[in-house]
PDB file of C-alpha atoms and ligand atoms in Angstrom:
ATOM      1  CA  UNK T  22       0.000   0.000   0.000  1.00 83.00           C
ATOM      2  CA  UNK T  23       1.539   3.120  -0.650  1.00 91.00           C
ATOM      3  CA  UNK T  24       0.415   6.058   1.683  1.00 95.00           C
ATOM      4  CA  UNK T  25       1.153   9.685   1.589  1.00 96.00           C
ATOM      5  CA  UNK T  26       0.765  12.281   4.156  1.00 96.00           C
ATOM      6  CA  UNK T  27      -2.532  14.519   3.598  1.00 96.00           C
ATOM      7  CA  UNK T  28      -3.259  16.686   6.323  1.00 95.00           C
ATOM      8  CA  UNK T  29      -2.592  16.856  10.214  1.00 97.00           C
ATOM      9  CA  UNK T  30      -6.016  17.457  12.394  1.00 96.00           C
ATOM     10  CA  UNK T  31      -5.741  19.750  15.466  1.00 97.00           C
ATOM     11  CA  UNK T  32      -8.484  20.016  17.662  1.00 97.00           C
ATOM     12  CA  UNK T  33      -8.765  23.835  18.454  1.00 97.00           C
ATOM     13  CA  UNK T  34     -11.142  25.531  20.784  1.00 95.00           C
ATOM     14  CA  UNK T  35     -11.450  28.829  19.928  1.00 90.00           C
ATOM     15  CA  UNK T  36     -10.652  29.195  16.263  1.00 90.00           C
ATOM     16  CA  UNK T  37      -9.994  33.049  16.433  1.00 88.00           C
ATOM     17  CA  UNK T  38      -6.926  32.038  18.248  1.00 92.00           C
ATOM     18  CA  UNK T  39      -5.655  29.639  16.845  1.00 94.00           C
ATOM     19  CA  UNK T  40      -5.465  31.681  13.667  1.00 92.00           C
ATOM     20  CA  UNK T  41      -3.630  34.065  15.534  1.00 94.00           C
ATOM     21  CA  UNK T  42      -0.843  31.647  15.663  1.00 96.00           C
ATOM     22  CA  UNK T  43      -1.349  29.517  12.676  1.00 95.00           C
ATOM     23  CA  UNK T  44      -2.460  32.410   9.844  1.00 94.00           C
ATOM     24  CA  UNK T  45      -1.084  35.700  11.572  1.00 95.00           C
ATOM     25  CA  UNK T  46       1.799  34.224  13.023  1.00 96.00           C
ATOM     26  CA  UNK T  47       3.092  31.631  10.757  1.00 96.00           C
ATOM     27  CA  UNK T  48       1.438  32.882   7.821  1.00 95.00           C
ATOM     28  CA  UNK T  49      -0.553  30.496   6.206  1.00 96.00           C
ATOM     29  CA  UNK T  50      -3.360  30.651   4.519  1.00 93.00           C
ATOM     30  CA  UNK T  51      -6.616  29.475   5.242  1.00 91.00           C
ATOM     31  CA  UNK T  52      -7.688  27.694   1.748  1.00 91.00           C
ATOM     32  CA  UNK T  53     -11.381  26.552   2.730  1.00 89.00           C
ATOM     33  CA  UNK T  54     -13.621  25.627   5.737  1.00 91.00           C
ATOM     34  CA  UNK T  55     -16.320  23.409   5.352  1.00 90.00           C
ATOM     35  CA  UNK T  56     -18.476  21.640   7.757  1.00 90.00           C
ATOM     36  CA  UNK T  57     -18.059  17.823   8.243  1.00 84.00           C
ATOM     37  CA  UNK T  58     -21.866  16.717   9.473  1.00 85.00           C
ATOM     38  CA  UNK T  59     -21.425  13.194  10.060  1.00 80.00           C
ATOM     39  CA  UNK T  60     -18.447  13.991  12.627  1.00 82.00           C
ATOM     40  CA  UNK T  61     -20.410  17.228  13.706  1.00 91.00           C
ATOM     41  CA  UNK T  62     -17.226  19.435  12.874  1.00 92.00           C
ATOM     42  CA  UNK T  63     -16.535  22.389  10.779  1.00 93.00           C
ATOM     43  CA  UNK T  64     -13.090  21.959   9.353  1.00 91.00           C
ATOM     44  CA  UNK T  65     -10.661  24.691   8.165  1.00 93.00           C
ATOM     45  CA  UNK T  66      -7.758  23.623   5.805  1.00 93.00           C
ATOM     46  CA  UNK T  67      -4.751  25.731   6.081  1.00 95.00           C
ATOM     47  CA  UNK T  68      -2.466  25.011   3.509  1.00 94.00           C
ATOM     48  CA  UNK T  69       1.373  24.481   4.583  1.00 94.00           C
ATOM     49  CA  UNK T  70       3.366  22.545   1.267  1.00 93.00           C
ATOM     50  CA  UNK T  71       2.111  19.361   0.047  1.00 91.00           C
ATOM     51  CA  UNK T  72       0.172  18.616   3.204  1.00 95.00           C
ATOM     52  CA  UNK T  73      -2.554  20.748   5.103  1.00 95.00           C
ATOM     53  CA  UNK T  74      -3.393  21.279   8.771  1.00 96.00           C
ATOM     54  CA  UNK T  75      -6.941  20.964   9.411  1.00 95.00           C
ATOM     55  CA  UNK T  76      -8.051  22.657  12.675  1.00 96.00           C
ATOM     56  CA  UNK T  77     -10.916  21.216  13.791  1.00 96.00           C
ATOM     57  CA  UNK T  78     -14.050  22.858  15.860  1.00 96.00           C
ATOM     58  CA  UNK T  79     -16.987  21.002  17.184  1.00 95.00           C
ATOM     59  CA  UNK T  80     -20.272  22.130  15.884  1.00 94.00           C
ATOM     60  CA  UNK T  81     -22.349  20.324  18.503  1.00 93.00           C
ATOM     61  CA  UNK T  82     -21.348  19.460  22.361  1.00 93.00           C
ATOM     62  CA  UNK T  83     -21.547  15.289  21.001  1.00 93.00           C
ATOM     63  CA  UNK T  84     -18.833  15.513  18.645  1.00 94.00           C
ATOM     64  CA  UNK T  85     -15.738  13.357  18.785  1.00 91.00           C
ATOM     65  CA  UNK T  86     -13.899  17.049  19.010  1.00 95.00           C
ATOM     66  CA  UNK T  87     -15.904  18.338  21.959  1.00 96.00           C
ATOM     67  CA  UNK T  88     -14.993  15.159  23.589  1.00 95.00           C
ATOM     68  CA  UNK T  89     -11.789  15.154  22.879  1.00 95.00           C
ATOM     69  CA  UNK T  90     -11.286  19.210  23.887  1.00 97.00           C
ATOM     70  CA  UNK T  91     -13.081  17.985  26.779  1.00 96.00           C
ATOM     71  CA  UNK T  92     -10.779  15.408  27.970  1.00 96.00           C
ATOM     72  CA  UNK T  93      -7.385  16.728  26.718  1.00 94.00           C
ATOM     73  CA  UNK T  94      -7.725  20.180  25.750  1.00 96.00           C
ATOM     74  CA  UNK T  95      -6.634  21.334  22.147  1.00 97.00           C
ATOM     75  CA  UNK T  96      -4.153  19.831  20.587  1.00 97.00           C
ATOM     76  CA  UNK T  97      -3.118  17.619  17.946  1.00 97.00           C
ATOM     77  CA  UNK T  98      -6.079  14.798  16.712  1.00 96.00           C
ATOM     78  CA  UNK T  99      -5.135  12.955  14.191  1.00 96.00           C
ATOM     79  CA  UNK T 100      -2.684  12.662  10.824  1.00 98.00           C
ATOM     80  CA  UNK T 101      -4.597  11.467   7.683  1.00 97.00           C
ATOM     81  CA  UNK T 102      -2.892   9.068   5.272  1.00 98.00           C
ATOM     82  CA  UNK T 103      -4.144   8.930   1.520  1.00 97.00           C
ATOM     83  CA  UNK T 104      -4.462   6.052   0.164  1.00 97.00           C
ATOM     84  CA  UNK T 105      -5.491   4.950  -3.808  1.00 95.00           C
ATOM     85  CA  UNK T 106      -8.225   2.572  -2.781  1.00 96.00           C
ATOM     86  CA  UNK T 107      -9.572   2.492   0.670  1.00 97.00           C
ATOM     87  CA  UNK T 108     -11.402  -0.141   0.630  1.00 97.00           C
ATOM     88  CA  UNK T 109      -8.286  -2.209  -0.335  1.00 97.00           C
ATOM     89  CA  UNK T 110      -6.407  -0.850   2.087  1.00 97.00           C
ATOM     90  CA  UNK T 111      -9.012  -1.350   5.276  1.00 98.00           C
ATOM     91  CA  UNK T 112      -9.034  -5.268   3.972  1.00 97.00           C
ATOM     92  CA  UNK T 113      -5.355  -5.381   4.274  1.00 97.00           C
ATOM     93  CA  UNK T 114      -4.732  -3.805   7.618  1.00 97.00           C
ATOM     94  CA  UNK T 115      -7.584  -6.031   9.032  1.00 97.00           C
ATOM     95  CA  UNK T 116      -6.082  -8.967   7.607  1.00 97.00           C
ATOM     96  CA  UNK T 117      -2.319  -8.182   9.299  1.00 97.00           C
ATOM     97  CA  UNK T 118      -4.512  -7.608  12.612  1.00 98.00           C
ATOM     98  CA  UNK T 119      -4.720  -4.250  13.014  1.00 98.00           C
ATOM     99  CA  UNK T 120      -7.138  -2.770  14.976  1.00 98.00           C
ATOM    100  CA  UNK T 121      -9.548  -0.388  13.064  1.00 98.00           C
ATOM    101  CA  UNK T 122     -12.465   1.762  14.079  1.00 97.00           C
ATOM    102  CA  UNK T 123     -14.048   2.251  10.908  1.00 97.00           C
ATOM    103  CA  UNK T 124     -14.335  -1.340   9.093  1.00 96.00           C
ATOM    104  CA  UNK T 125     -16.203   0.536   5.895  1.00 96.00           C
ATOM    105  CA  UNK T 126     -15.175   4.345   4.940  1.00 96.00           C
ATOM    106  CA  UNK T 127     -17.569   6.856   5.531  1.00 92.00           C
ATOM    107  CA  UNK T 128     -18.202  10.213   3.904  1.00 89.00           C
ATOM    108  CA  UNK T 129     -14.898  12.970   4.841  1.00 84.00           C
ATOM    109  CA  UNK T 130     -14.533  16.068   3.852  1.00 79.00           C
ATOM    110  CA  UNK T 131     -14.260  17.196   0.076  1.00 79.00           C
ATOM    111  CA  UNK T 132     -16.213  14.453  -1.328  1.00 87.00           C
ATOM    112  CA  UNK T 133     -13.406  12.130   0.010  1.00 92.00           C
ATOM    113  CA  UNK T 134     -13.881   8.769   1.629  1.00 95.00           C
ATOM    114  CA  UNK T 135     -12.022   8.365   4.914  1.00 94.00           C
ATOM    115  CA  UNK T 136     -11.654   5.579   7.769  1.00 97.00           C
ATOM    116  CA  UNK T 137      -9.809   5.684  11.396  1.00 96.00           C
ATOM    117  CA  UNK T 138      -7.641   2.947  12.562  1.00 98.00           C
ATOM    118  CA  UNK T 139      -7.357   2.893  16.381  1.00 97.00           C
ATOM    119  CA  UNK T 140      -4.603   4.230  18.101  1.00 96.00           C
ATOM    120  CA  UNK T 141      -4.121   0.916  20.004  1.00 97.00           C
ATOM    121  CA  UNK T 142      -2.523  -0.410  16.484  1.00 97.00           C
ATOM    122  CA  UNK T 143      -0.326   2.818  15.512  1.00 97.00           C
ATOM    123  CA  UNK T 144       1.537   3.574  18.476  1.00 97.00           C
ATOM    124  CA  UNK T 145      -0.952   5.953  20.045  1.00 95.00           C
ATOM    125  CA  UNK T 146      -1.518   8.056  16.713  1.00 96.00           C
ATOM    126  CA  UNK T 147      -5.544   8.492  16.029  1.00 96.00           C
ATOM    127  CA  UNK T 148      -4.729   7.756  11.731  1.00 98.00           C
ATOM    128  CA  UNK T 149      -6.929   8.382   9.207  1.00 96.00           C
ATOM    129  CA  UNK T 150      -7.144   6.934   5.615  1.00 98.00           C
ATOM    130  CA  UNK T 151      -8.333   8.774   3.044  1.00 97.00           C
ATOM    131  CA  UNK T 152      -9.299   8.389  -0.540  1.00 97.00           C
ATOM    132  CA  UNK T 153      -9.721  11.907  -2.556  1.00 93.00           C
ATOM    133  CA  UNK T 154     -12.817  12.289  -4.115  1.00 89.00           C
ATOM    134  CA  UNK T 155     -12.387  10.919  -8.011  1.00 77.00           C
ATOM    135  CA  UNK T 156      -9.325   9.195  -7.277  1.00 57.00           C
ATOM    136  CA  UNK T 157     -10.906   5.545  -7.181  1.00 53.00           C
ATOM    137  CA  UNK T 158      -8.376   3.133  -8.905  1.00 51.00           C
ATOM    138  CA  UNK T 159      -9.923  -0.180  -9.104  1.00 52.00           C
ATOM    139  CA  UNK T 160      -7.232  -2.600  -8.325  1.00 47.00           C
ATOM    140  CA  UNK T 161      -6.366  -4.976 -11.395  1.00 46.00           C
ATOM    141  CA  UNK T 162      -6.386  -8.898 -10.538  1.00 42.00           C
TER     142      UNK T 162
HETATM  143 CO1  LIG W 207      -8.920  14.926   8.994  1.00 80.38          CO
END
């Protein structure tokens, strides 16, 4: 499987802030937000080279972000892998053992597919697949 570094997810209370440090600061730029329903955040994608940060808000006091603020405070979430075909790649890791939260991919953000694997199995990194929206590669047999 080959797997390439997409974006790093930071859990951020108070997004005003955090641009303070990430846009004013650093000086990145803040490419797009957009609101992830099924994980109840709103996402904002600040570009920085060939990967992104992501700095994730919770949009509702149930989301896997509010939690997560709750119990650790900000900080970082998760790093997202991208992956040609997910699917393929979720049968692998299952098949070598590894543990996996998501056993199908659900709907990410941009159109893309994306699945967690538990941190129990990566050394106590929350990872993420993804597969970009259109990028679907049927694997030959
Ligand atoms: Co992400």
């Amino acid at each position: 499987m080959k797997a390439v570094i997409d974006h790093v997810g930071i859990a951020v209370r108070d997004l005003s802030e955090a641009l303070g440090f990430y846009r004013d600061a650093l000086g990145l730029e803040i490419e797009d937000s957009e609101e992830v329903a099924s994980q109840r955040v709103r996402a904002h994608f600040v570009a920085a080279g060939p990967a992104t940060l992501e700095l994730l808000e919770a949009t509702s006091s149930d989301s896997p972000i509010a939690k997560f603020l709750d119990k650790r405070g900000p900080g970082l979430h998760h790093i997202t892998l991208r992956v040609d075909d997910i699917r393929a790649a979720l049968a692998d890791l299952q098949a070598r053992g590894v543990r996996l939260i998501d056993h199908e991919p659900r709907p990410g953000a941009e159109g893309a597919q994306v699945a967690f694997i538990h941190p129990s199995s990566t050394h106590g990194v929350l990872v993420e697949l993804k597969q970009a929206a259109g990028e679907h590669r049927p694997r030959r047999r």
